[in-house]
Amino acid sequence: MKNKFKLKIRAGETFLYREEGTESQVFEIRMKNNVNQFCITKAAKLAYKRYPYFKSRFKTIEGSVYLCENVVSPAPARIRKLRPLGGSTTANNLLDITFYKNRIFISFHHAMCDGRGIMQFIKTLLYYYLNFRYKHNNVLIPDVRLVGEGFKRNELSDPVNEGNFNFDKAKAYQADRTAFAIPEVQNGENAGGDSWRYELTFDVNEVMRVCKENNCTPAILMTILMQKGVKNNNPFAKEPILCSMSSDWRDAIGLPNTFRNCVTSIYLPYSNKEDNLELKDIGSNFRELISKQKETNSARCSAYTMKYMSDMLDSLGSYEKKVETVSNFTSRPINSFICSYTGKANMGDAEKYIDSIHVYSSGTKGISLQMMSVGETFTVDFLQNFEDRKYVDAFLEEAAKLDLKAECSDVIKYRTPKDHCKNTNFMISLKNTLANLFRKF
């Protein structure tokens, strides 16, 4: 791919039409030593060279939003505060690198990519950074993509346009989404994007021990602990405690290497029946439910949600109608909680230099468990739209019953900045206004 490009945004389109912008998604990498500015700057230049589509900005062309080449990319900055994407401080860029002491922050716009898409960039950035920082150690990272290598097949593909959505609806598993409405979520206020976060850190070997003993994956285990915690706080709940678990559909639709958004949800309900089962039996049942929802027909049916949403937005025409529709969709509190496991970051030699990785964004509508594993640590960032830690404590109590100990931080009130891509939005609005005006003549 030449440096000049324009990639229409369809997958991830719902993150574009936000009246006040979209909050940055952040990967926070905590190193064991302070970050060297010279080395991170050199590494960033090479990472952007390997992934030119991350040196990008939004551009409106005939009413549609495209990801286009940015003339410059912002240099990594030693700064405690995150910079708004798409604005002057990031040179309009939609990915930004900042650092402070031993922490590297990778902020990105969710309309551009998802967690799996950005992880490839992070691996490349860390590869170059650590080899500049520790010149004689020959740091190796498995499956890292380097400058000079060609793009992977379908690396630039948009799932909505190029994904395989052929499926037999009659064979697709239809999950029951009936869910208990968590009171604190329904009543909680989300003042201007503020969120509250608790960081839980586990020993990864202990997590895997409990998983093996109970036929669970890490994501299933954490889901069950959360469901039990919600149930303990709401013992008279009649509806199931539902987990909306993020699921990656790249393989199911035939685009394993795309960096674009390719995630929707699968659903795991916890009812009175599960309350009377052993953990191992719940784990086995949830594995079966996940398999049913990941069967090809079911998976493509779930992934089709991306195409359905994009097609619906395209049909609305005006920018204002798209904003209104997305606002109605995103402003409603959800009854379920979200569980998102980015996976084990297979960083090879780099793991010696990394303490932990955290994933978060503010503006959470409800409760979201963002999980990440690297080296010897397994982290759960417990994101909420309210401060009360009753569900965190209940979660930890359930973990303790399994002899699974965690370090838990004090509450962190935080806000990741909303994007400053207002010029793009303004031009869309202006074009539609002028078009409507001239139709009258």
Short mmCIF file of C-alpha atoms in Angstrom, two decimals:
data_model
loop_
_atom_site.label_atom_id
_atom_site.label_comp_id
_atom_site.label_asym_id
_atom_site.label_seq_id
_atom_site.Cartn_x
_atom_site.Cartn_y
_atom_site.Cartn_z
CA MET A 1 0.00 0.00 0.00
CA LYS A 2 1.29 3.46 -0.87
CA ASN A 3 1.33 6.07 1.86
CA LYS A 4 -1.59 7.88 0.23
CA PHE A 5 -4.78 5.98 0.99
CA LYS A 6 -8.43 6.38 1.81
CA LEU A 7 -10.26 3.63 3.62
CA LYS A 8 -13.99 4.09 4.06
CA ILE A 9 -15.19 3.58 7.62
CA ARG A 10 -18.02 1.07 7.84
CA ALA A 11 -17.11 -1.42 10.55
CA GLY A 12 -16.90 0.77 13.66
CA GLU A 13 -19.12 3.42 12.09
CA THR A 14 -21.23 3.85 15.23
CA PHE A 15 -18.21 5.44 16.94
CA LEU A 16 -18.22 8.28 14.40
CA TYR A 17 -21.59 9.87 14.96
CA ARG A 18 -21.24 11.19 18.49
CA GLU A 19 -22.32 14.79 18.93
CA GLU A 20 -19.60 15.57 21.47
CA GLY A 21 -17.03 13.09 20.16
CA THR A 22 -15.95 9.60 21.17
CA GLU A 23 -13.73 8.84 24.17
CA SER A 24 -10.29 7.43 23.43
CA GLN A 25 -9.69 3.75 24.01
CA VAL A 26 -6.42 3.36 25.92
CA PHE A 27 -3.84 0.60 26.33
CA GLU A 28 -1.63 1.49 29.28
CA ILE A 29 1.63 -0.45 29.33
CA ARG A 30 3.50 -0.34 32.61
CA MET A 31 7.17 -1.01 32.16
CA LYS A 32 9.54 -2.11 34.93
CA ASN A 33 11.83 0.86 34.19
CA ASN A 34 11.16 4.47 33.25
CA VAL A 35 10.55 5.15 29.57
CA ASN A 36 13.42 6.58 27.52
CA GLN A 37 12.16 9.45 25.35
CA PHE A 38 14.79 9.11 22.63
CA CYS A 39 14.13 5.39 22.19
CA ILE A 40 10.32 5.64 22.21
CA THR A 41 10.46 8.44 19.61
CA LYS A 42 12.65 6.37 17.27
CA ALA A 43 10.46 3.31 17.80
CA ALA A 44 7.27 5.26 17.06
CA LYS A 45 8.63 6.46 13.70
CA LEU A 46 9.31 2.89 12.63
CA ALA A 47 5.98 1.60 13.95
CA TYR A 48 4.09 4.27 11.97
CA LYS A 49 6.15 3.31 8.92
CA ARG A 50 5.05 -0.33 9.22
CA TYR A 51 1.43 0.70 9.89
CA PRO A 52 0.86 3.85 7.79
CA TYR A 53 -2.90 3.52 8.31
CA PHE A 54 -2.32 4.49 11.94
CA LYS A 55 -0.77 7.75 10.80
CA SER A 56 -4.22 8.87 9.76
CA ARG A 57 -7.08 11.30 10.13
CA PHE A 58 -10.78 11.35 9.25
CA LYS A 59 -11.90 12.97 6.01
CA THR A 60 -15.43 13.40 4.68
CA ILE A 61 -15.92 12.53 1.01
CA GLU A 62 -19.42 12.78 -0.47
CA GLY A 63 -21.08 12.34 2.90
CA SER A 64 -19.03 9.32 3.98
CA VAL A 65 -16.13 9.28 6.44
CA TYR A 66 -12.78 7.86 5.34
CA LEU A 67 -9.54 7.06 7.10
CA CYS A 68 -6.93 9.02 5.14
CA GLU A 69 -3.21 9.66 5.30
CA ASN A 70 -2.13 12.27 7.82
CA VAL A 71 0.66 14.55 6.67
CA VAL A 72 2.49 14.24 9.99
CA SER A 73 2.26 12.02 13.02
CA PRO A 74 2.59 13.40 16.55
CA ALA A 75 5.83 12.65 18.36
CA PRO A 76 5.43 10.71 21.62
CA ALA A 77 5.12 13.22 24.45
CA ARG A 78 6.27 13.00 28.05
CA ILE A 79 3.00 14.10 29.60
CA ARG A 80 0.71 12.84 32.35
CA LYS A 81 -2.53 13.92 30.66
CA LEU A 82 -3.88 12.15 27.57
CA ARG A 83 -4.28 14.26 24.44
CA PRO A 84 -7.60 14.42 22.50
CA LEU A 85 -7.43 12.50 19.23
CA GLY A 86 -8.11 14.28 15.97
CA GLY A 87 -7.19 17.70 17.36
CA SER A 88 -4.33 20.18 17.19
CA THR A 89 -2.27 18.57 19.97
CA THR A 90 -2.17 15.27 18.06
CA ALA A 91 -1.77 16.88 14.62
CA ASN A 92 -5.27 15.50 13.76
CA ASN A 93 -3.98 11.95 14.23
CA LEU A 94 -6.31 9.18 15.42
CA LEU A 95 -3.63 7.30 17.35
CA ASP A 96 -1.43 8.94 19.95
CA ILE A 97 1.52 7.81 22.05
CA THR A 98 2.27 9.48 25.36
CA PHE A 99 4.37 8.38 28.32
CA TYR A 100 5.07 9.34 31.89
CA LYS A 101 7.66 7.76 34.17
CA ASN A 102 7.35 3.99 33.54
CA ARG A 103 4.03 4.12 31.65
CA ILE A 104 3.34 4.14 27.91
CA PHE A 105 -0.16 5.14 26.81
CA ILE A 106 -1.47 4.12 23.38
CA SER A 107 -4.70 6.05 22.71
CA PHE A 108 -6.74 5.21 19.62
CA HIS A 109 -10.11 5.94 18.06
CA HIS A 110 -12.47 2.97 18.16
CA ALA A 111 -13.95 3.82 14.75
CA MET A 112 -10.53 3.04 13.30
CA CYS A 113 -9.79 -0.35 14.88
CA ASP A 114 -10.39 -2.65 17.83
CA GLY A 115 -8.13 -4.11 20.53
CA ARG A 116 -6.77 -6.92 18.38
CA GLY A 117 -5.99 -4.47 15.60
CA ILE A 118 -4.02 -2.16 17.86
CA MET A 119 -2.13 -4.99 19.59
CA GLN A 120 -0.11 -5.66 16.43
CA PHE A 121 1.01 -2.01 16.43
CA ILE A 122 1.89 -2.25 20.13
CA LYS A 123 4.04 -5.35 19.58
CA THR A 124 5.97 -3.60 16.80
CA LEU A 125 6.40 -0.44 18.87
CA LEU A 126 7.72 -2.40 21.85
CA TYR A 127 10.02 -4.50 19.67
CA TYR A 128 11.79 -1.43 18.32
CA TYR A 129 11.70 0.43 21.64
CA LEU A 130 13.25 -2.39 23.66
CA ASN A 131 15.92 -3.11 21.08
CA PHE A 132 16.89 0.57 21.05
CA ARG A 133 16.73 0.76 24.86
CA TYR A 134 18.66 -2.46 25.50
CA LYS A 135 20.90 -2.71 22.43
CA HIS A 136 22.82 -5.82 23.42
CA ASN A 137 19.88 -7.96 24.60
CA ASN A 138 18.40 -8.92 21.19
CA VAL A 139 14.77 -8.75 22.35
CA LEU A 140 12.58 -11.10 20.30
CA ILE A 141 8.77 -10.93 20.10
CA PRO A 142 6.82 -13.74 18.36
CA ASP A 143 4.85 -12.84 15.22
CA VAL A 144 5.99 -9.21 15.30
CA ARG A 145 5.47 -7.29 12.05
CA LEU A 146 8.45 -5.18 10.99
CA VAL A 147 9.27 -2.42 8.54
CA GLY A 148 9.96 -3.77 5.07
CA GLU A 149 7.56 -6.68 5.33
CA GLY A 150 4.52 -6.64 3.08
CA PHE A 151 1.01 -6.30 4.44
CA LYS A 152 -0.80 -9.44 5.45
CA ARG A 153 -3.60 -10.66 3.21
CA ASN A 154 -6.81 -8.72 4.02
CA GLU A 155 -4.96 -6.56 6.58
CA LEU A 156 -6.75 -3.45 5.25
CA SER A 157 -10.13 -5.07 4.56
CA ASP A 158 -13.29 -3.62 6.03
CA PRO A 159 -15.39 -6.47 7.47
CA VAL A 160 -18.68 -4.87 6.39
CA ASN A 161 -17.60 -4.68 2.76
CA GLU A 162 -15.52 -7.82 2.39
CA GLY A 163 -16.61 -10.23 5.12
CA ASN A 164 -18.38 -13.50 4.33
CA PHE A 165 -21.85 -13.15 5.86
CA ASN A 166 -23.42 -16.20 4.21
CA PHE A 167 -25.28 -18.19 6.85
CA ASP A 168 -28.39 -20.28 7.35
CA LYS A 169 -30.55 -18.36 9.80
CA ALA A 170 -32.45 -21.53 10.71
CA LYS A 171 -29.19 -23.08 11.94
CA ALA A 172 -27.97 -20.02 13.82
CA TYR A 173 -28.20 -20.21 17.60
CA GLN A 174 -30.37 -17.43 19.00
CA ALA A 175 -29.21 -16.49 22.50
CA ASP A 176 -31.79 -15.37 25.04
CA ARG A 177 -30.86 -11.81 26.01
CA THR A 178 -33.31 -11.47 28.88
CA ALA A 179 -31.33 -9.87 31.69
CA PHE A 180 -31.61 -8.52 35.20
CA ALA A 181 -31.20 -4.74 35.24
CA ILE A 182 -28.40 -3.91 37.70
CA PRO A 183 -29.91 -1.10 39.83
CA GLU A 184 -26.73 0.95 40.19
CA VAL A 185 -26.29 0.94 36.42
CA GLN A 186 -29.86 2.04 35.76
CA ASN A 187 -29.71 4.79 38.38
CA GLY A 188 -26.13 5.86 37.87
CA GLU A 189 -25.33 9.19 36.29
CA ASN A 190 -22.58 9.55 33.75
CA ALA A 191 -21.55 13.17 34.17
CA GLY A 192 -19.71 14.27 31.07
CA GLY A 193 -17.82 11.06 30.55
CA ASP A 194 -16.53 10.47 34.08
CA SER A 195 -15.98 6.85 35.05
CA TRP A 196 -14.61 4.99 38.05
CA ARG A 197 -12.04 2.23 37.78
CA TYR A 198 -10.66 -0.44 40.08
CA GLU A 199 -7.53 -2.31 39.01
CA LEU A 200 -7.39 -5.96 40.01
CA THR A 201 -4.11 -7.81 39.55
CA PHE A 202 -3.85 -11.60 39.74
CA ASP A 203 -0.97 -14.03 39.38
CA VAL A 204 -1.57 -15.60 35.97
CA ASN A 205 -0.48 -19.06 37.15
CA GLU A 206 -3.07 -18.97 39.93
CA VAL A 207 -5.77 -17.93 37.45
CA MET A 208 -4.85 -20.82 35.18
CA ARG A 209 -4.80 -23.24 38.12
CA VAL A 210 -8.40 -22.38 39.01
CA CYS A 211 -9.40 -22.51 35.35
CA LYS A 212 -7.99 -26.02 34.89
CA GLU A 213 -9.62 -27.27 38.06
CA ASN A 214 -13.04 -26.00 36.93
CA ASN A 215 -13.03 -26.45 33.16
CA CYS A 216 -13.06 -22.68 32.61
CA THR A 217 -11.20 -20.28 30.39
CA PRO A 218 -9.97 -17.06 32.08
CA ALA A 219 -12.85 -15.11 30.49
CA ILE A 220 -15.43 -17.68 31.66
CA LEU A 221 -13.97 -17.75 35.18
CA MET A 222 -14.07 -13.95 35.57
CA THR A 223 -17.57 -13.86 34.11
CA ILE A 224 -18.87 -16.37 36.66
CA LEU A 225 -17.20 -14.56 39.56
CA MET A 226 -18.91 -11.36 38.45
CA GLN A 227 -22.29 -13.04 38.00
CA LYS A 228 -22.10 -14.59 41.46
CA GLY A 229 -21.16 -11.18 42.87
CA VAL A 230 -24.13 -9.48 41.22
CA LYS A 231 -26.42 -12.26 42.39
CA ASN A 232 -25.15 -11.98 45.98
CA ASN A 233 -25.96 -8.27 45.96
CA ASN A 234 -29.36 -8.85 44.35
CA PRO A 235 -30.57 -12.20 45.76
CA PHE A 236 -34.17 -11.69 44.63
CA ALA A 237 -33.34 -11.00 40.99
CA LYS A 238 -35.85 -12.85 38.83
CA GLU A 239 -34.11 -12.44 35.47
CA PRO A 240 -30.72 -14.03 34.65
CA ILE A 241 -27.51 -12.13 35.36
CA LEU A 242 -26.34 -11.77 31.76
CA CYS A 243 -22.78 -11.35 30.57
CA SER A 244 -22.29 -9.68 27.21
CA MET A 245 -18.92 -11.14 26.24
CA SER A 246 -16.99 -9.45 23.44
CA SER A 247 -16.19 -11.86 20.63
CA ASP A 248 -13.85 -11.51 17.67
CA TRP A 249 -15.38 -12.68 14.35
CA ARG A 250 -12.33 -12.30 12.07
CA ASP A 251 -11.88 -16.00 11.42
CA ALA A 252 -15.62 -16.65 11.08
CA ILE A 253 -16.04 -14.14 8.23
CA GLY A 254 -12.74 -14.97 6.54
CA LEU A 255 -10.67 -11.87 7.39
CA PRO A 256 -8.17 -13.09 10.01
CA ASN A 257 -5.70 -10.22 9.55
CA THR A 258 -7.92 -7.15 9.28
CA PHE A 259 -7.01 -4.33 11.67
CA ARG A 260 -10.57 -2.95 11.52
CA ASN A 261 -13.33 -3.38 14.09
CA CYS A 262 -14.58 -6.95 14.00
CA VAL A 263 -16.23 -7.50 17.37
CA THR A 264 -19.78 -8.01 18.63
CA SER A 265 -21.03 -10.08 21.57
CA ILE A 266 -21.98 -13.53 22.72
CA TYR A 267 -24.22 -14.00 25.75
CA LEU A 268 -23.88 -16.08 28.91
CA PRO A 269 -26.83 -16.13 31.38
CA TYR A 270 -26.55 -16.97 35.07
CA SER A 271 -29.91 -17.87 36.65
CA ASN A 272 -31.13 -19.72 39.75
CA LYS A 273 -30.22 -22.97 38.01
CA GLU A 274 -26.54 -22.01 37.89
CA ASP A 275 -26.76 -20.96 41.54
CA ASN A 276 -27.19 -24.62 42.45
CA LEU A 277 -24.38 -25.95 40.27
CA GLU A 278 -20.70 -26.50 41.00
CA LEU A 279 -18.30 -24.08 39.34
CA LYS A 280 -16.96 -26.85 37.12
CA ASP A 281 -20.45 -27.59 35.81
CA ILE A 282 -21.16 -23.91 35.12
CA GLY A 283 -17.83 -23.68 33.28
CA SER A 284 -18.71 -26.70 31.15
CA ASN A 285 -22.17 -25.28 30.36
CA PHE A 286 -20.69 -21.92 29.38
CA ARG A 287 -18.13 -23.59 27.13
CA GLU A 288 -20.99 -25.34 25.35
CA LEU A 289 -22.94 -22.08 25.01
CA ILE A 290 -19.90 -20.34 23.55
CA SER A 291 -19.35 -23.19 21.07
CA LYS A 292 -22.96 -22.90 19.91
CA GLN A 293 -22.60 -19.16 19.37
CA LYS A 294 -19.25 -19.56 17.59
CA GLU A 295 -20.50 -22.23 15.16
CA THR A 296 -20.16 -20.77 11.65
CA ASN A 297 -23.83 -19.98 11.03
CA SER A 298 -24.26 -18.49 14.51
CA ALA A 299 -21.00 -16.54 14.31
CA ARG A 300 -21.77 -14.98 10.94
CA CYS A 301 -25.28 -14.18 12.11
CA SER A 302 -23.83 -12.30 15.10
CA ALA A 303 -21.18 -10.62 12.97
CA TYR A 304 -23.91 -9.49 10.57
CA THR A 305 -24.90 -6.96 13.25
CA MET A 306 -21.95 -4.84 12.08
CA LYS A 307 -23.24 -4.79 8.50
CA TYR A 308 -26.83 -4.20 9.59
CA MET A 309 -25.85 -1.14 11.67
CA SER A 310 -23.67 0.29 8.92
CA ASP A 311 -26.33 -0.21 6.24
CA MET A 312 -28.93 1.40 8.49
CA LEU A 313 -26.74 4.46 9.08
CA ASP A 314 -26.03 4.76 5.36
CA SER A 315 -29.76 4.78 4.66
CA LEU A 316 -30.40 7.73 6.99
CA GLY A 317 -28.68 10.24 4.75
CA SER A 318 -28.03 13.27 6.94
CA TYR A 319 -25.35 13.52 9.57
CA GLU A 320 -27.89 14.85 12.09
CA LYS A 321 -30.11 11.78 11.73
CA LYS A 322 -27.10 9.51 12.19
CA VAL A 323 -26.12 11.37 15.36
CA GLU A 324 -29.66 11.10 16.71
CA THR A 325 -29.87 7.38 15.95
CA VAL A 326 -26.48 6.57 17.49
CA SER A 327 -27.33 8.73 20.53
CA ASN A 328 -30.54 6.79 21.13
CA PHE A 329 -28.60 3.55 20.83
CA THR A 330 -25.67 4.46 23.10
CA SER A 331 -27.46 6.46 25.80
CA ARG A 332 -29.57 3.57 27.04
CA PRO A 333 -28.18 1.75 30.10
CA ILE A 334 -27.57 -1.92 29.44
CA ASN A 335 -29.00 -4.63 31.66
CA SER A 336 -26.04 -6.95 31.20
CA PHE A 337 -22.42 -6.28 32.08
CA ILE A 338 -19.59 -6.46 29.54
CA CYS A 339 -16.66 -8.82 29.72
CA SER A 340 -13.82 -8.18 27.25
CA TYR A 341 -10.67 -10.31 27.23
CA THR A 342 -8.08 -9.01 24.78
CA GLY A 343 -6.17 -12.23 25.41
CA LYS A 344 -2.69 -13.20 26.46
CA ALA A 345 -0.16 -10.80 24.99
CA ASN A 346 2.49 -13.19 23.72
CA MET A 347 5.40 -10.78 24.03
CA GLY A 348 8.30 -13.23 24.25
CA ASP A 349 11.48 -11.58 25.57
CA ALA A 350 9.62 -8.28 26.05
CA GLU A 351 7.75 -9.75 29.02
CA LYS A 352 10.90 -9.35 31.14
CA TYR A 353 10.51 -5.58 30.82
CA ILE A 354 6.71 -5.25 31.23
CA ASP A 355 4.97 -5.13 34.58
CA SER A 356 1.34 -5.14 33.35
CA ILE A 357 -1.03 -3.92 30.64
CA HIS A 358 -4.34 -2.18 31.35
CA VAL A 359 -7.20 -1.43 28.94
CA TYR A 360 -9.84 1.22 29.56
CA SER A 361 -12.03 4.01 28.24
CA SER A 362 -14.29 6.40 30.10
CA GLY A 363 -17.96 7.08 29.44
CA THR A 364 -18.81 3.49 30.42
CA LYS A 365 -22.55 2.83 30.34
CA GLY A 366 -22.74 0.28 33.13
CA ILE A 367 -20.08 -2.18 34.25
CA SER A 368 -17.30 -3.43 32.03
CA LEU A 369 -14.53 -5.91 32.87
CA GLN A 370 -11.52 -5.28 30.61
CA MET A 371 -9.02 -8.11 30.96
CA MET A 372 -5.46 -8.54 29.77
CA SER A 373 -2.66 -11.02 30.47
CA VAL A 374 1.05 -10.50 30.00
CA GLY A 375 4.00 -12.29 31.57
CA GLU A 376 3.17 -13.26 35.14
CA THR A 377 0.21 -10.89 35.59
CA PHE A 378 -3.46 -11.10 34.76
CA THR A 379 -5.25 -7.76 35.08
CA VAL A 380 -8.93 -6.91 35.32
CA ASP A 381 -9.83 -3.25 34.90
CA PHE A 382 -13.24 -2.95 36.55
CA LEU A 383 -14.93 0.03 34.83
CA GLN A 384 -18.15 1.55 36.18
CA ASN A 385 -20.44 4.54 35.74
CA PHE A 386 -20.73 4.80 39.55
CA GLU A 387 -18.23 4.85 42.41
CA ASP A 388 -19.60 2.22 44.83
CA ARG A 389 -17.30 -0.82 45.04
CA LYS A 390 -19.95 -3.30 46.23
CA TYR A 391 -19.63 -5.43 43.08
CA VAL A 392 -15.84 -5.29 43.18
CA ASP A 393 -15.89 -6.53 46.77
CA ALA A 394 -18.40 -9.28 45.93
CA PHE A 395 -16.22 -10.32 42.97
CA LEU A 396 -13.15 -10.50 45.23
CA GLU A 397 -15.05 -12.50 47.86
CA GLU A 398 -16.00 -15.09 45.26
CA ALA A 399 -12.38 -15.24 44.06
CA ALA A 400 -11.17 -15.72 47.64
CA LYS A 401 -13.42 -18.78 48.01
CA LEU A 402 -11.26 -20.36 45.32
CA ASP A 403 -8.03 -19.28 47.05
CA LEU A 404 -7.56 -16.81 44.21
CA LYS A 405 -5.99 -13.65 45.60
CA ALA A 406 -5.88 -10.27 43.91
CA GLU A 407 -4.34 -6.90 44.58
CA CYS A 408 -7.03 -4.25 44.28
CA SER A 409 -6.36 -0.55 43.80
CA ASP A 410 -8.23 2.29 45.44
CA VAL A 411 -10.95 3.78 43.30
CA ILE A 412 -9.66 5.77 40.32
CA LYS A 413 -11.94 8.51 39.01
CA TYR A 414 -10.86 9.21 35.46
CA ARG A 415 -11.82 10.47 32.05
CA THR A 416 -10.28 9.65 28.68
CA PRO A 417 -10.66 12.65 26.35
CA LYS A 418 -13.29 12.79 23.62
CA ASP A 419 -12.01 13.26 20.11
CA HIS A 420 -11.71 16.70 18.54
CA CYS A 421 -12.76 15.63 15.05
CA LYS A 422 -15.35 18.41 15.02
CA ASN A 423 -14.24 19.82 11.68
CA THR A 424 -15.19 16.55 10.01
CA ASN A 425 -18.59 16.63 11.69
CA PHE A 426 -19.07 20.31 10.88
CA MET A 427 -18.34 19.79 7.20
CA ILE A 428 -20.85 16.92 7.02
CA SER A 429 -23.49 19.06 8.71
CA LEU A 430 -22.72 22.09 6.51
CA LYS A 431 -22.88 20.05 3.30
CA ASN A 432 -26.24 18.55 4.26
CA THR A 433 -27.62 21.96 5.24
CA LEU A 434 -26.57 23.52 1.92
CA ALA A 435 -27.95 20.58 -0.03
CA ASN A 436 -31.33 20.92 1.68
CA LEU A 437 -31.31 24.67 1.13
CA PHE A 438 -30.69 24.41 -2.61
CA ARG A 439 -33.37 21.77 -3.04
CA LYS A 440 -35.92 24.46 -2.21
CA PHE A 441 -34.97 26.51 -5.29
#
